[in-house]
């Protein structure tokens, strides 16, 4: 019998406007929508989690599928609750919207478990290292901004101590080649560059033709194809001049298939998308066995705990929250109230119990 059962699971969607529209391929983003989840126990502990909705009905999945299955159950048996939630959603779930809904509840329960132990989650899970390498998401062009201005910004980040910077692929080849060459030459070898392809290519030949023309060695090339295209990844991995990293928005099954087949050089791990902390820890263990580093996809307030917990190569993707007017890529820190400390290319794990943040819940929700 649980000494502290789940009393309530709440979910709500929140939209935040971006201070400056940003260009992603042919799309212009002006706002970000997030799903927030709050789990409350009978003893008064409150666990929090959030993720981007990508326009999907995650809140509805939490309310209709998981609340009936999990309210009243033991909040401390987190893995048991994950299995219970997974089995309750087998028919509509296993990937996509439902797994993100289950992932948010799982993350919130781990938050509660850390609070109950009066420990930050990263210490509860192993407490290996209080500081981990950071990947700064900064190379996405604001609408109307010049390429030269973007290059200057990225070089300034390198000069401030950032050691890994992510740049969005630009469709115009000459512009992309110029940007990579300009930043690499001015920033120096101490700063490694990542290119986010955003699933832009239709064929292996197309991917090789374009990426081989970039005369800059990348830390990795990210998401050239959707993660389910194993045959394409096998062909690309054999010939690509850059290491490959895959896993953004990917299910646990698709992520594991790429990992187990040896087709990626970095595992991109999206904690909500794979179903939360519980399955993410399993994937991290598989990556460790394969000696493949893990790079977490956004949600730094959550992922820093997993990266700091284990003795394996891990990188936390993060954002500059100090920009005047707000971060133009992912303003989630306005929801969490947390600005993680970054210095010398590394990000520090917090010492507050659990995940170390509570969500700015909208009034009346």
Tab-separated table of C-alpha atoms in Angstrom:
chain	number	residue	atom	x	y	z
A	1	UNK	CA	0.000	0.000	0.000
A	2	UNK	CA	1.338	3.431	-0.923
A	3	UNK	CA	2.167	5.853	1.848
A	4	UNK	CA	1.848	8.751	-0.580
A	5	UNK	CA	-0.440	7.979	-3.521
A	6	UNK	CA	-0.930	10.195	-6.565
A	7	UNK	CA	-3.765	12.574	-5.705
A	8	UNK	CA	-3.995	14.508	-8.967
A	9	UNK	CA	-2.467	14.794	-12.423
A	10	UNK	CA	-3.060	18.100	-14.195
A	11	UNK	CA	-2.135	19.175	-17.712
A	12	UNK	CA	-2.424	22.445	-19.584
A	13	UNK	CA	-1.119	23.964	-22.830
A	14	UNK	CA	0.670	27.332	-22.768
A	15	UNK	CA	1.770	29.440	-25.739
A	16	UNK	CA	4.712	31.847	-25.487
A	17	UNK	CA	5.436	34.390	-28.227
A	18	UNK	CA	9.006	34.522	-29.488
A	19	UNK	CA	10.672	37.917	-29.086
A	20	UNK	CA	11.869	37.676	-32.694
A	21	UNK	CA	10.502	35.360	-35.403
A	22	UNK	CA	13.031	32.737	-36.447
A	23	UNK	CA	13.479	30.955	-39.748
A	24	UNK	CA	13.464	27.140	-39.765
A	25	UNK	CA	13.891	25.981	-43.352
A	26	UNK	CA	10.952	27.396	-45.257
A	27	UNK	CA	8.916	28.012	-42.082
A	28	UNK	CA	8.822	31.063	-39.855
A	29	UNK	CA	8.155	30.505	-36.153
A	30	UNK	CA	6.541	33.266	-34.128
A	31	UNK	CA	5.551	31.336	-30.984
A	32	UNK	CA	6.111	28.113	-29.060
A	33	UNK	CA	3.401	25.989	-27.472
A	34	UNK	CA	4.211	23.820	-24.457
A	35	UNK	CA	2.351	21.117	-22.578
A	36	UNK	CA	2.758	21.461	-18.794
A	37	UNK	CA	2.094	18.598	-16.381
A	38	UNK	CA	1.777	18.796	-12.622
A	39	UNK	CA	1.503	15.698	-10.403
A	40	UNK	CA	0.409	16.163	-6.776
A	41	UNK	CA	0.622	13.481	-4.096
A	42	UNK	CA	-1.599	13.036	-1.054
A	43	UNK	CA	1.330	14.159	1.083
A	44	UNK	CA	1.544	17.483	-0.754
A	45	UNK	CA	4.574	16.902	-2.981
A	46	UNK	CA	4.308	18.428	-6.467
A	47	UNK	CA	6.250	17.166	-9.472
A	48	UNK	CA	6.603	19.160	-12.690
A	49	UNK	CA	7.393	18.488	-16.336
A	50	UNK	CA	7.001	20.212	-19.702
A	51	UNK	CA	7.634	19.687	-23.392
A	52	UNK	CA	6.911	21.299	-26.750
A	53	UNK	CA	3.555	20.164	-28.123
A	54	UNK	CA	4.524	20.524	-31.806
A	55	UNK	CA	0.798	21.151	-32.272
A	56	UNK	CA	-0.182	17.715	-30.926
A	57	UNK	CA	-2.945	17.083	-28.310
A	58	UNK	CA	-0.636	16.035	-25.472
A	59	UNK	CA	-2.814	17.610	-22.765
A	60	UNK	CA	-5.809	15.598	-23.942
A	61	UNK	CA	-3.765	12.379	-23.880
A	62	UNK	CA	-2.742	13.013	-20.261
A	63	UNK	CA	-6.292	13.780	-19.171
A	64	UNK	CA	-8.104	11.011	-21.038
A	65	UNK	CA	-5.586	8.149	-20.871
A	66	UNK	CA	-3.266	8.595	-17.898
A	67	UNK	CA	-5.313	10.322	-15.202
A	68	UNK	CA	-7.806	7.420	-14.972
A	69	UNK	CA	-4.994	4.847	-14.918
A	70	UNK	CA	-2.614	6.417	-12.385
A	71	UNK	CA	-4.453	8.606	-9.857
A	72	UNK	CA	-4.530	6.789	-6.531
A	73	UNK	CA	-1.447	4.682	-7.289
A	74	UNK	CA	1.883	4.682	-5.433
A	75	UNK	CA	3.831	7.796	-6.446
A	76	UNK	CA	7.176	6.414	-5.247
A	77	UNK	CA	7.188	3.320	-7.476
A	78	UNK	CA	8.055	5.328	-10.579
A	79	UNK	CA	9.051	2.446	-12.839
A	80	UNK	CA	5.882	0.630	-11.846
A	81	UNK	CA	3.838	3.671	-12.797
A	82	UNK	CA	5.616	3.868	-16.150
A	83	UNK	CA	4.794	0.226	-16.905
A	84	UNK	CA	1.214	0.751	-15.751
A	85	UNK	CA	0.829	3.850	-17.925
A	86	UNK	CA	2.450	2.083	-20.877
A	87	UNK	CA	0.094	-0.882	-20.630
A	88	UNK	CA	-2.919	1.399	-20.228
A	89	UNK	CA	-2.045	3.115	-23.513
A	90	UNK	CA	-0.777	0.225	-25.659
A	91	UNK	CA	-3.558	0.496	-28.223
A	92	UNK	CA	-3.239	4.250	-29.022
A	93	UNK	CA	0.340	4.669	-27.846
A	94	UNK	CA	3.911	3.335	-27.989
A	95	UNK	CA	5.130	6.451	-29.816
A	96	UNK	CA	4.242	10.035	-30.613
A	97	UNK	CA	1.642	11.971	-28.648
A	98	UNK	CA	0.785	9.311	-26.086
A	99	UNK	CA	4.412	8.552	-25.219
A	100	UNK	CA	5.068	12.260	-24.688
A	101	UNK	CA	2.075	12.383	-22.343
A	102	UNK	CA	3.382	9.359	-20.435
A	103	UNK	CA	6.858	10.890	-20.502
A	104	UNK	CA	5.688	14.066	-18.805
A	105	UNK	CA	3.995	12.123	-16.015
A	106	UNK	CA	7.103	9.942	-15.605
A	107	UNK	CA	9.372	13.004	-15.402
A	108	UNK	CA	7.113	14.621	-12.792
A	109	UNK	CA	7.151	11.431	-10.682
A	110	UNK	CA	10.943	11.358	-10.752
A	111	UNK	CA	10.863	15.000	-9.664
A	112	UNK	CA	8.725	13.930	-6.693
A	113	UNK	CA	11.059	11.031	-5.903
A	114	UNK	CA	14.006	13.411	-5.703
A	115	UNK	CA	12.072	15.823	-3.505
A	116	UNK	CA	11.044	12.993	-1.176
A	117	UNK	CA	14.722	12.059	-0.807
A	118	UNK	CA	15.699	15.742	-0.340
A	119	UNK	CA	18.201	15.311	-3.190
A	120	UNK	CA	18.567	16.756	-6.678
A	121	UNK	CA	17.587	14.104	-9.178
A	122	UNK	CA	21.082	13.856	-10.643
A	123	UNK	CA	22.505	12.908	-7.252
A	124	UNK	CA	19.691	10.439	-6.608
A	125	UNK	CA	20.453	8.738	-9.945
A	126	UNK	CA	24.187	8.417	-9.324
A	127	UNK	CA	25.690	11.871	-8.853
A	128	UNK	CA	28.751	11.390	-11.057
A	129	UNK	CA	29.597	14.934	-12.170
A	130	UNK	CA	28.138	18.331	-11.239
A	131	UNK	CA	29.121	19.949	-14.552
A	132	UNK	CA	28.656	18.624	-18.104
A	133	UNK	CA	29.507	19.881	-21.605
A	134	UNK	CA	26.932	22.172	-23.213
A	135	UNK	CA	25.746	22.487	-26.807
A	136	UNK	CA	24.511	26.024	-27.408
A	137	UNK	CA	21.593	26.388	-29.823
A	138	UNK	CA	22.306	29.754	-31.433
A	139	UNK	CA	22.785	29.423	-35.184
A	140	UNK	CA	19.180	29.922	-36.277
A	141	UNK	CA	18.626	33.092	-38.266
A	142	UNK	CA	16.068	35.582	-37.021
A	143	UNK	CA	13.710	36.728	-39.754
A	144	UNK	CA	15.225	39.722	-41.527
A	145	UNK	CA	18.681	39.315	-39.950
A	146	UNK	CA	21.746	39.201	-42.164
A	147	UNK	CA	24.033	36.204	-42.446
A	148	UNK	CA	26.996	38.364	-41.451
A	149	UNK	CA	25.235	39.400	-38.229
A	150	UNK	CA	24.547	35.754	-37.411
A	151	UNK	CA	28.195	34.879	-38.002
A	152	UNK	CA	29.301	37.709	-35.691
A	153	UNK	CA	26.959	36.442	-32.969
A	154	UNK	CA	28.292	32.895	-33.209
A	155	UNK	CA	31.913	34.030	-33.147
A	156	UNK	CA	31.139	36.108	-30.052
A	157	UNK	CA	29.719	33.025	-28.342
A	158	UNK	CA	32.902	31.127	-29.160
A	159	UNK	CA	35.001	33.964	-27.737
A	160	UNK	CA	32.923	33.843	-24.529
A	161	UNK	CA	33.885	30.209	-23.975
A	162	UNK	CA	31.208	28.188	-25.773
A	163	UNK	CA	32.808	25.005	-27.085
A	164	UNK	CA	29.910	23.557	-29.101
A	165	UNK	CA	27.430	25.589	-31.187
A	166	UNK	CA	24.517	24.334	-33.264
A	167	UNK	CA	23.662	25.923	-36.616
A	168	UNK	CA	20.525	25.311	-38.664
A	169	UNK	CA	21.092	24.143	-42.229
A	170	UNK	CA	20.442	26.879	-44.790
A	171	UNK	CA	19.002	25.718	-48.109
A	172	UNK	CA	21.152	28.100	-50.170
A	173	UNK	CA	24.413	26.196	-50.545
A	174	UNK	CA	26.716	29.159	-50.998
A	175	UNK	CA	25.260	30.877	-47.947
A	176	UNK	CA	25.644	27.760	-45.813
A	177	UNK	CA	29.217	27.147	-46.916
A	178	UNK	CA	30.105	30.765	-46.265
A	179	UNK	CA	28.567	30.753	-42.781
A	180	UNK	CA	30.324	27.565	-41.699
A	181	UNK	CA	33.663	28.689	-43.108
A	182	UNK	CA	33.388	32.171	-41.603
A	183	UNK	CA	32.520	30.947	-38.125
A	184	UNK	CA	35.056	28.110	-38.145
A	185	UNK	CA	37.925	30.333	-39.301
A	186	UNK	CA	37.215	33.071	-36.776
A	187	UNK	CA	36.182	30.908	-33.817
A	188	UNK	CA	39.105	28.509	-34.088
A	189	UNK	CA	39.445	24.793	-33.472
A	190	UNK	CA	38.428	25.064	-29.810
A	191	UNK	CA	34.785	25.533	-30.835
A	192	UNK	CA	33.074	22.648	-32.611
A	193	UNK	CA	30.106	23.191	-34.920
A	194	UNK	CA	26.975	21.087	-35.305
A	195	UNK	CA	24.614	21.368	-38.275
A	196	UNK	CA	20.931	20.598	-37.757
A	197	UNK	CA	19.642	19.261	-41.091
A	198	UNK	CA	16.072	18.978	-39.799
A	199	UNK	CA	15.190	15.909	-41.936
A	200	UNK	CA	15.625	18.037	-45.054
A	201	UNK	CA	16.949	15.514	-47.584
A	202	UNK	CA	14.960	13.000	-49.597
A	203	UNK	CA	17.855	10.746	-50.626
A	204	UNK	CA	21.312	9.649	-49.512
A	205	UNK	CA	22.825	11.085	-52.687
A	206	UNK	CA	21.266	14.467	-51.978
A	207	UNK	CA	22.568	14.433	-48.399
A	208	UNK	CA	26.091	13.446	-49.481
A	209	UNK	CA	26.227	15.969	-52.300
A	210	UNK	CA	25.343	18.872	-50.053
A	211	UNK	CA	27.094	17.939	-46.800
A	212	UNK	CA	30.333	16.959	-48.566
A	213	UNK	CA	30.551	20.475	-49.992
A	214	UNK	CA	30.934	21.996	-46.528
A	215	UNK	CA	34.673	22.322	-46.143
A	216	UNK	CA	34.435	22.392	-42.356
A	217	UNK	CA	34.727	19.258	-40.191
A	218	UNK	CA	31.587	19.118	-38.072
A	219	UNK	CA	31.221	17.768	-34.558
A	220	UNK	CA	28.246	15.989	-36.099
A	221	UNK	CA	25.546	16.241	-38.740
A	222	UNK	CA	22.149	16.071	-37.056
A	223	UNK	CA	18.907	14.490	-38.298
A	224	UNK	CA	19.490	14.192	-42.052
A	225	UNK	CA	16.523	11.767	-42.321
A	226	UNK	CA	13.657	10.670	-40.083
A	227	UNK	CA	14.989	8.095	-37.585
A	228	UNK	CA	12.924	5.221	-39.030
A	229	UNK	CA	14.918	5.187	-42.308
A	230	UNK	CA	17.475	2.569	-41.253
A	231	UNK	CA	18.546	1.636	-44.796
A	232	UNK	CA	19.239	5.273	-45.681
A	233	UNK	CA	21.231	5.742	-42.482
A	234	UNK	CA	23.299	2.638	-43.191
A	235	UNK	CA	24.246	3.958	-46.628
A	236	UNK	CA	24.893	7.493	-45.392
A	237	UNK	CA	26.907	6.401	-42.361
A	238	UNK	CA	29.266	4.445	-44.575
A	239	UNK	CA	30.112	7.444	-46.784
A	240	UNK	CA	29.372	10.676	-44.903
A	241	UNK	CA	32.403	12.867	-44.105
A	242	UNK	CA	30.794	13.952	-40.826
A	243	UNK	CA	29.741	11.977	-37.745
A	244	UNK	CA	25.983	11.409	-37.526
A	245	UNK	CA	23.653	12.223	-34.625
A	246	UNK	CA	19.984	11.216	-34.619
A	247	UNK	CA	17.093	11.088	-32.152
A	248	UNK	CA	15.276	14.423	-31.936
A	249	UNK	CA	11.534	13.832	-31.481
A	250	UNK	CA	12.210	10.102	-31.891
A	251	UNK	CA	10.466	7.218	-30.143
A	252	UNK	CA	12.409	4.849	-27.904
A	253	UNK	CA	12.032	2.029	-30.441
A	254	UNK	CA	13.343	4.045	-33.395
A	255	UNK	CA	16.176	5.443	-31.308
A	256	UNK	CA	17.182	1.999	-30.050
A	257	UNK	CA	17.116	0.527	-33.569
A	258	UNK	CA	19.617	3.096	-34.845
A	259	UNK	CA	21.770	2.666	-31.768
A	260	UNK	CA	21.805	-1.120	-31.852
A	261	UNK	CA	22.583	-1.186	-35.589
A	262	UNK	CA	25.650	1.022	-35.071
A	263	UNK	CA	24.420	3.623	-37.548
A	264	UNK	CA	24.973	6.742	-35.430
A	265	UNK	CA	27.991	8.310	-33.777
A	266	UNK	CA	26.020	10.344	-31.207
A	267	UNK	CA	22.710	9.385	-29.650
A	268	UNK	CA	20.318	12.320	-29.577
A	269	UNK	CA	18.040	11.637	-26.628
A	270	UNK	CA	14.664	13.398	-26.349
A	271	UNK	CA	13.464	12.553	-22.827
A	272	UNK	CA	9.722	13.350	-23.201
A	273	UNK	CA	9.527	11.749	-26.665
A	274	UNK	CA	10.964	8.395	-25.537
A	275	UNK	CA	8.537	8.241	-22.599
A	276	UNK	CA	10.363	10.030	-19.790
A	277	UNK	CA	13.300	9.461	-17.475
A	278	UNK	CA	12.610	5.731	-16.996
A	279	UNK	CA	13.141	4.670	-20.652
A	280	UNK	CA	15.774	7.381	-21.177
A	281	UNK	CA	17.970	5.750	-18.522
A	282	UNK	CA	17.650	2.416	-20.347
A	283	UNK	CA	18.706	4.011	-23.640
A	284	UNK	CA	21.636	5.700	-21.921
A	285	UNK	CA	22.781	2.308	-20.650
A	286	UNK	CA	22.661	0.876	-24.176
A	287	UNK	CA	24.639	3.849	-25.485
A	288	UNK	CA	27.225	3.378	-22.743
A	289	UNK	CA	27.680	-0.261	-23.697
A	290	UNK	CA	28.201	0.782	-27.319
A	291	UNK	CA	30.554	3.601	-26.220
A	292	UNK	CA	28.420	6.138	-28.059
A	293	UNK	CA	28.108	9.614	-26.477
A	294	UNK	CA	24.668	10.994	-25.637
A	295	UNK	CA	23.543	14.467	-26.675
A	296	UNK	CA	20.232	15.485	-25.109
A	297	UNK	CA	17.585	17.267	-27.159
A	298	UNK	CA	16.479	20.561	-25.517
A	299	UNK	CA	14.698	20.596	-22.093
A	300	UNK	CA	18.018	21.377	-20.327
A	301	UNK	CA	16.397	21.760	-16.884
A	302	UNK	CA	15.481	18.065	-17.137
A	303	UNK	CA	18.311	16.580	-19.183
A	304	UNK	CA	21.118	18.073	-17.093
A	305	UNK	CA	20.117	15.682	-14.311
A	306	UNK	CA	20.555	12.586	-16.457
A	307	UNK	CA	23.799	13.846	-17.976
A	308	UNK	CA	25.286	14.641	-14.565
A	309	UNK	CA	24.149	11.362	-13.004
A	310	UNK	CA	26.125	8.873	-15.057
A	311	UNK	CA	29.772	8.188	-15.881
A	312	UNK	CA	29.371	8.387	-19.646
A	313	UNK	CA	30.006	11.031	-22.266
A	314	UNK	CA	26.951	13.319	-22.292
A	315	UNK	CA	26.193	16.731	-23.744
A	316	UNK	CA	23.297	18.985	-22.709
A	317	UNK	CA	21.660	21.175	-25.326
A	318	UNK	CA	20.862	24.631	-23.979
A	319	UNK	CA	20.066	28.228	-24.868
A	320	UNK	CA	21.246	31.711	-24.031
A	321	UNK	CA	18.630	32.932	-21.550
A	322	UNK	CA	20.397	36.269	-20.998
A	323	UNK	CA	19.580	37.809	-24.390
A	324	UNK	CA	17.810	41.183	-24.208
A	325	UNK	CA	14.128	40.655	-24.892
A	326	UNK	CA	14.365	36.922	-24.277
A	327	UNK	CA	15.659	33.826	-26.006
A	328	UNK	CA	14.315	33.689	-29.578
A	329	UNK	CA	14.559	29.910	-29.986
A	330	UNK	CA	13.015	28.280	-26.919
A	331	UNK	CA	11.808	30.545	-24.084
A	332	UNK	CA	10.943	27.628	-21.771
A	333	UNK	CA	12.948	29.187	-18.932
A	334	UNK	CA	10.054	31.642	-18.584
A	335	UNK	CA	7.929	28.646	-17.550
A	336	UNK	CA	10.450	27.043	-15.206
A	337	UNK	CA	11.928	30.195	-13.700
A	338	UNK	CA	15.360	28.557	-13.937
A	339	UNK	CA	18.421	29.849	-15.744
A	340	UNK	CA	21.073	27.140	-15.583
A	341	UNK	CA	24.609	28.301	-14.935
A	342	UNK	CA	26.824	28.053	-18.025
A	343	UNK	CA	30.554	28.804	-18.070
A	344	UNK	CA	33.526	27.692	-20.173
A	345	UNK	CA	31.382	25.521	-22.401
A	346	UNK	CA	29.805	23.606	-19.539
A	347	UNK	CA	26.483	23.626	-17.722
A	348	UNK	CA	26.093	23.034	-13.980
A	349	UNK	CA	23.486	20.768	-12.412
A	350	UNK	CA	21.329	22.401	-9.717
A	351	UNK	CA	21.437	21.389	-6.060
A	352	UNK	CA	17.739	21.935	-5.326
A	353	UNK	CA	15.727	18.767	-4.557
A	354	UNK	CA	14.116	16.940	-7.457
A	355	UNK	CA	14.374	18.688	-10.811
A	356	UNK	CA	14.767	21.998	-9.049
A	357	UNK	CA	11.985	23.968	-10.695
A	358	UNK	CA	8.253	24.543	-10.445
A	359	UNK	CA	6.163	25.604	-13.415
A	360	UNK	CA	4.525	28.982	-13.887
A	361	UNK	CA	1.022	27.508	-14.000
A	362	UNK	CA	-1.463	29.774	-15.808
A	363	UNK	CA	-4.056	31.372	-13.554
A	364	UNK	CA	-7.430	29.674	-13.670
A	365	UNK	CA	-6.135	26.532	-15.404
